[in-house]
Amino acid sequence: MDPLRKVRVAISNVSLSYGTTPVLRDVSVNIEPGEFFALLGPSGSGKSTLLRLIAGFNLAQSGTIAIDDEDISRVPPWQRNIGMVFQNYALWPHMTVQENVAFGLVERRIPRETIKRKVAAALELVGLEQYGERRPNQLSGGQQQRVALARTIAIEPKVLLLDEPLSNLDAKLRVHMRTEILALQRKLGITTLFVTHDQEEALSISDRVAVLDGGVIQQIGTPMDLFDDPANRFIANFVGTINLIRGEVTASNAGLVFDSSALGRIALPPSSVGASPGSAEIAFRPHTLTLSASGTPGPQDQIAMNGTVAEREFLGEFVRYKLRVGDTDIVADQAHYGGKPDFAPGNSVTVRLDLRQAKLLAS
């Protein structure tokens, strides 16, 4: 199957409510041609609703949805030429694999020989060319997902929508299938929107991610942008594991300082753009901390905190420590390898933080 034409999707000021309950609030986002774009958020955040609006299964009360500058907001779903893979795959149990893949083509009244050719090409693309005569109940979960993908690809859609397509698979197969989906998307070059509540899935395969909460886009960026530079407290908490230290920002002759029981009084670096006096939190990832036995000398340009190991969890590649620093709990992840010093619950330790790895968030 030849690469598909790459298109841009523009969502502008879209809002939708069910009765008096807002589901999407003034959502705007542009998906670039050929981009693998994820909509990430907790249950009820509005991500699947937004996907259904693009597909045409729901209509927004306000705003527009455009594909390559053509407004499709009021175009019926069967005229949008958008392909969607559902969470439960939605395969017809009484049809063979070939018949399932051909379904959308038959509905479009495409000539029989063309259908035969397109079905064969789609099944070859997903590696199921030998399974055409089987029925869905004779396939594994991963194979059923491939059939659903082949059925969608066969119609050569302008945009591919994936609504949590991996949620019914076991953990190992999910990792394998997300790699296959990305490889397929790259081969076809099709603009793709992928809905998930699993941050690992979103961060591992997406070009960019929009994080939703309460029907509002909280941040859009590359996976690294979201992880390294969260826009607010919600993003910091939702994407990865984070430590949040509450304190007070005050002004001094030397600039702004941050006061907290865990970190003490520290000068904020010039990189704390937008900081102003008032309540705030400093956020930093567990893997950016360094642990050593209490009293061990360390770099002078890092913040040193004295604490006690409360809990220890061995996770193979790293050890996760829950530490008590003053009246604050802090999580620290330390890479594990043979011979590296280990700390047991009750041990006194020094925790070091490089402020360049921390982010100041307004409370």
Short mmCIF file of N, CA and C in Angstrom, two decimals, residues 11 23-31 36-48 50 193-204 206-240 285:
data_model
loop_
_atom_site.label_atom_id
_atom_site.label_comp_id
_atom_site.label_asym_id
_atom_site.label_seq_id
_atom_site.Cartn_x
_atom_site.Cartn_y
_atom_site.Cartn_z
N ILE A 11 -8.22 22.13 15.18
CA ILE A 11 -9.36 22.19 16.10
C ILE A 11 -9.32 23.58 16.74
N VAL A 23 -18.03 19.33 28.94
CA VAL A 23 -17.15 18.19 28.65
C VAL A 23 -15.86 18.67 27.98
N LEU A 24 -15.98 19.62 27.06
CA LEU A 24 -14.82 20.26 26.43
C LEU A 24 -14.99 21.77 26.53
N ARG A 25 -13.93 22.47 26.90
CA ARG A 25 -14.02 23.91 27.14
C ARG A 25 -13.01 24.66 26.27
N ASP A 26 -13.49 25.23 25.17
CA ASP A 26 -12.69 26.09 24.33
C ASP A 26 -11.35 25.44 23.94
N VAL A 27 -11.44 24.25 23.38
CA VAL A 27 -10.25 23.47 23.02
C VAL A 27 -9.74 23.87 21.65
N SER A 28 -8.46 24.18 21.58
CA SER A 28 -7.81 24.51 20.30
C SER A 28 -6.48 23.75 20.22
N VAL A 29 -6.27 23.08 19.09
CA VAL A 29 -5.01 22.37 18.88
C VAL A 29 -4.84 22.12 17.39
N ASN A 30 -3.62 22.22 16.91
CA ASN A 30 -3.29 21.94 15.51
C ASN A 30 -2.41 20.70 15.44
N ILE A 31 -2.82 19.73 14.63
CA ILE A 31 -2.04 18.52 14.41
C ILE A 31 -1.41 18.63 13.03
N PHE A 36 2.15 11.97 14.58
CA PHE A 36 1.55 11.01 15.51
C PHE A 36 1.30 11.79 16.80
N PHE A 37 0.05 12.12 17.04
CA PHE A 37 -0.33 13.05 18.10
C PHE A 37 -1.19 12.32 19.12
N ALA A 38 -0.86 12.46 20.40
CA ALA A 38 -1.60 11.77 21.46
C ALA A 38 -2.46 12.75 22.25
N LEU A 39 -3.65 12.28 22.62
CA LEU A 39 -4.51 12.98 23.57
C LEU A 39 -4.44 12.17 24.86
N LEU A 40 -3.87 12.76 25.90
CA LEU A 40 -3.60 12.06 27.15
C LEU A 40 -4.37 12.72 28.28
N GLY A 41 -4.91 11.91 29.16
CA GLY A 41 -5.61 12.48 30.31
C GLY A 41 -6.31 11.40 31.11
N PRO A 42 -6.74 11.72 32.31
CA PRO A 42 -7.46 10.75 33.14
C PRO A 42 -8.86 10.49 32.58
N SER A 43 -9.53 9.49 33.14
CA SER A 43 -10.90 9.20 32.73
C SER A 43 -11.78 10.43 32.96
N GLY A 44 -12.62 10.73 31.97
CA GLY A 44 -13.51 11.87 32.09
C GLY A 44 -12.90 13.20 31.72
N SER A 45 -11.69 13.19 31.17
CA SER A 45 -11.02 14.46 30.84
C SER A 45 -11.52 15.06 29.53
N GLY A 46 -12.20 14.26 28.70
CA GLY A 46 -12.73 14.75 27.43
C GLY A 46 -11.98 14.29 26.21
N LYS A 47 -10.95 13.47 26.37
CA LYS A 47 -10.10 13.08 25.24
C LYS A 47 -10.85 12.22 24.21
N SER A 48 -11.62 11.22 24.66
CA SER A 48 -12.37 10.39 23.71
C SER A 48 -13.51 11.18 23.07
N LEU A 50 -13.38 14.33 22.29
CA LEU A 50 -12.75 15.12 21.24
C LEU A 50 -12.49 14.27 20.00
N LEU A 193 -4.20 10.48 15.40
CA LEU A 193 -4.52 10.92 16.76
C LEU A 193 -4.77 9.68 17.60
N PHE A 194 -4.09 9.63 18.73
CA PHE A 194 -4.08 8.44 19.59
C PHE A 194 -4.55 8.84 20.97
N VAL A 195 -5.66 8.27 21.42
CA VAL A 195 -6.20 8.59 22.75
C VAL A 195 -5.75 7.53 23.75
N THR A 196 -5.25 7.96 24.89
CA THR A 196 -4.85 7.02 25.93
C THR A 196 -4.86 7.71 27.30
N HIS A 197 -5.03 6.90 28.35
CA HIS A 197 -4.86 7.43 29.71
C HIS A 197 -3.51 6.98 30.27
N ASP A 198 -2.76 6.19 29.46
CA ASP A 198 -1.49 5.62 29.89
C ASP A 198 -0.35 6.55 29.44
N GLN A 199 0.28 7.21 30.40
CA GLN A 199 1.32 8.17 30.05
C GLN A 199 2.51 7.52 29.37
N GLU A 200 2.86 6.29 29.76
CA GLU A 200 3.99 5.62 29.13
C GLU A 200 3.74 5.41 27.65
N GLU A 201 2.52 5.00 27.29
CA GLU A 201 2.17 4.83 25.89
C GLU A 201 2.30 6.14 25.14
N ALA A 202 1.73 7.20 25.70
CA ALA A 202 1.74 8.50 25.03
C ALA A 202 3.16 9.03 24.85
N LEU A 203 3.98 8.91 25.89
CA LEU A 203 5.32 9.49 25.84
C LEU A 203 6.26 8.69 24.95
N SER A 204 6.02 7.39 24.83
CA SER A 204 6.98 6.54 24.13
C SER A 204 6.86 6.60 22.61
N SER A 206 4.67 9.10 20.70
CA SER A 206 4.06 10.28 20.10
C SER A 206 5.09 11.35 19.73
N ASP A 207 4.79 12.07 18.65
CA ASP A 207 5.60 13.25 18.30
C ASP A 207 5.30 14.38 19.28
N ARG A 208 3.99 14.60 19.51
CA ARG A 208 3.56 15.58 20.50
C ARG A 208 2.35 15.04 21.26
N VAL A 209 2.11 15.64 22.42
CA VAL A 209 1.03 15.18 23.30
C VAL A 209 0.26 16.40 23.79
N ALA A 210 -1.08 16.28 23.80
CA ALA A 210 -1.92 17.27 24.47
C ALA A 210 -2.49 16.60 25.71
N VAL A 211 -2.28 17.21 26.86
CA VAL A 211 -2.79 16.66 28.12
C VAL A 211 -4.07 17.40 28.49
N LEU A 212 -5.17 16.65 28.68
CA LEU A 212 -6.44 17.24 29.04
C LEU A 212 -6.81 16.92 30.47
N ASP A 213 -7.51 17.84 31.09
CA ASP A 213 -8.10 17.61 32.41
C ASP A 213 -9.33 18.50 32.52
N GLY A 214 -10.45 17.89 32.88
CA GLY A 214 -11.68 18.67 33.03
C GLY A 214 -12.11 19.35 31.76
N GLY A 215 -11.81 18.73 30.59
CA GLY A 215 -12.21 19.32 29.32
C GLY A 215 -11.35 20.46 28.84
N VAL A 216 -10.23 20.71 29.52
CA VAL A 216 -9.33 21.82 29.18
C VAL A 216 -7.96 21.25 28.83
N ILE A 217 -7.36 21.75 27.75
CA ILE A 217 -5.99 21.36 27.43
C ILE A 217 -5.04 22.08 28.38
N GLN A 218 -4.34 21.30 29.19
CA GLN A 218 -3.43 21.85 30.18
C GLN A 218 -2.06 22.19 29.60
N GLN A 219 -1.63 21.39 28.61
CA GLN A 219 -0.33 21.64 28.00
C GLN A 219 -0.22 20.81 26.73
N ILE A 220 0.45 21.37 25.74
CA ILE A 220 0.78 20.66 24.50
C ILE A 220 2.28 20.74 24.31
N GLY A 221 2.91 19.62 24.01
CA GLY A 221 4.34 19.65 23.79
C GLY A 221 4.88 18.28 23.43
N THR A 222 6.17 18.21 23.16
CA THR A 222 6.80 16.92 22.94
C THR A 222 6.81 16.15 24.26
N PRO A 223 6.97 14.83 24.20
CA PRO A 223 7.06 14.08 25.46
C PRO A 223 8.12 14.62 26.41
N MET A 224 9.26 15.01 25.89
CA MET A 224 10.31 15.54 26.77
C MET A 224 9.92 16.89 27.35
N ASP A 225 9.23 17.72 26.55
CA ASP A 225 8.76 19.01 27.07
C ASP A 225 7.87 18.80 28.29
N LEU A 226 6.91 17.89 28.18
CA LEU A 226 5.96 17.65 29.27
C LEU A 226 6.67 17.13 30.50
N PHE A 227 7.63 16.25 30.30
CA PHE A 227 8.32 15.63 31.42
C PHE A 227 9.29 16.61 32.09
N ASP A 228 10.04 17.35 31.29
CA ASP A 228 11.09 18.22 31.84
C ASP A 228 10.58 19.59 32.25
N ASP A 229 9.50 20.06 31.61
CA ASP A 229 9.05 21.43 31.86
C ASP A 229 7.54 21.48 31.99
N PRO A 230 6.98 20.84 33.03
CA PRO A 230 5.52 20.84 33.21
C PRO A 230 4.99 22.26 33.40
N ALA A 231 3.84 22.54 32.78
CA ALA A 231 3.29 23.90 32.82
C ALA A 231 2.62 24.22 34.14
N ASN A 232 2.16 23.20 34.85
CA ASN A 232 1.44 23.45 36.09
C ASN A 232 1.51 22.22 36.99
N ARG A 233 0.87 22.33 38.14
CA ARG A 233 0.91 21.25 39.13
C ARG A 233 0.27 19.97 38.61
N PHE A 234 -0.82 20.11 37.86
CA PHE A 234 -1.49 18.92 37.33
C PHE A 234 -0.56 18.14 36.40
N ILE A 235 0.09 18.83 35.48
CA ILE A 235 0.99 18.15 34.55
C ILE A 235 2.14 17.50 35.31
N ALA A 236 2.70 18.22 36.26
CA ALA A 236 3.82 17.68 37.05
C ALA A 236 3.43 16.39 37.74
N ASN A 237 2.22 16.34 38.28
CA ASN A 237 1.75 15.15 38.99
C ASN A 237 1.33 14.04 38.06
N PHE A 238 0.75 14.39 36.91
CA PHE A 238 0.16 13.39 36.03
C PHE A 238 1.20 12.71 35.15
N VAL A 239 2.19 13.46 34.70
CA VAL A 239 3.21 12.91 33.79
C VAL A 239 4.43 12.53 34.60
N GLY A 240 4.59 11.24 34.85
CA GLY A 240 5.73 10.76 35.63
C GLY A 240 5.53 10.94 37.13
N ARG A 285 12.09 15.69 39.82
CA ARG A 285 11.89 14.26 39.58
C ARG A 285 12.76 13.42 40.53
#
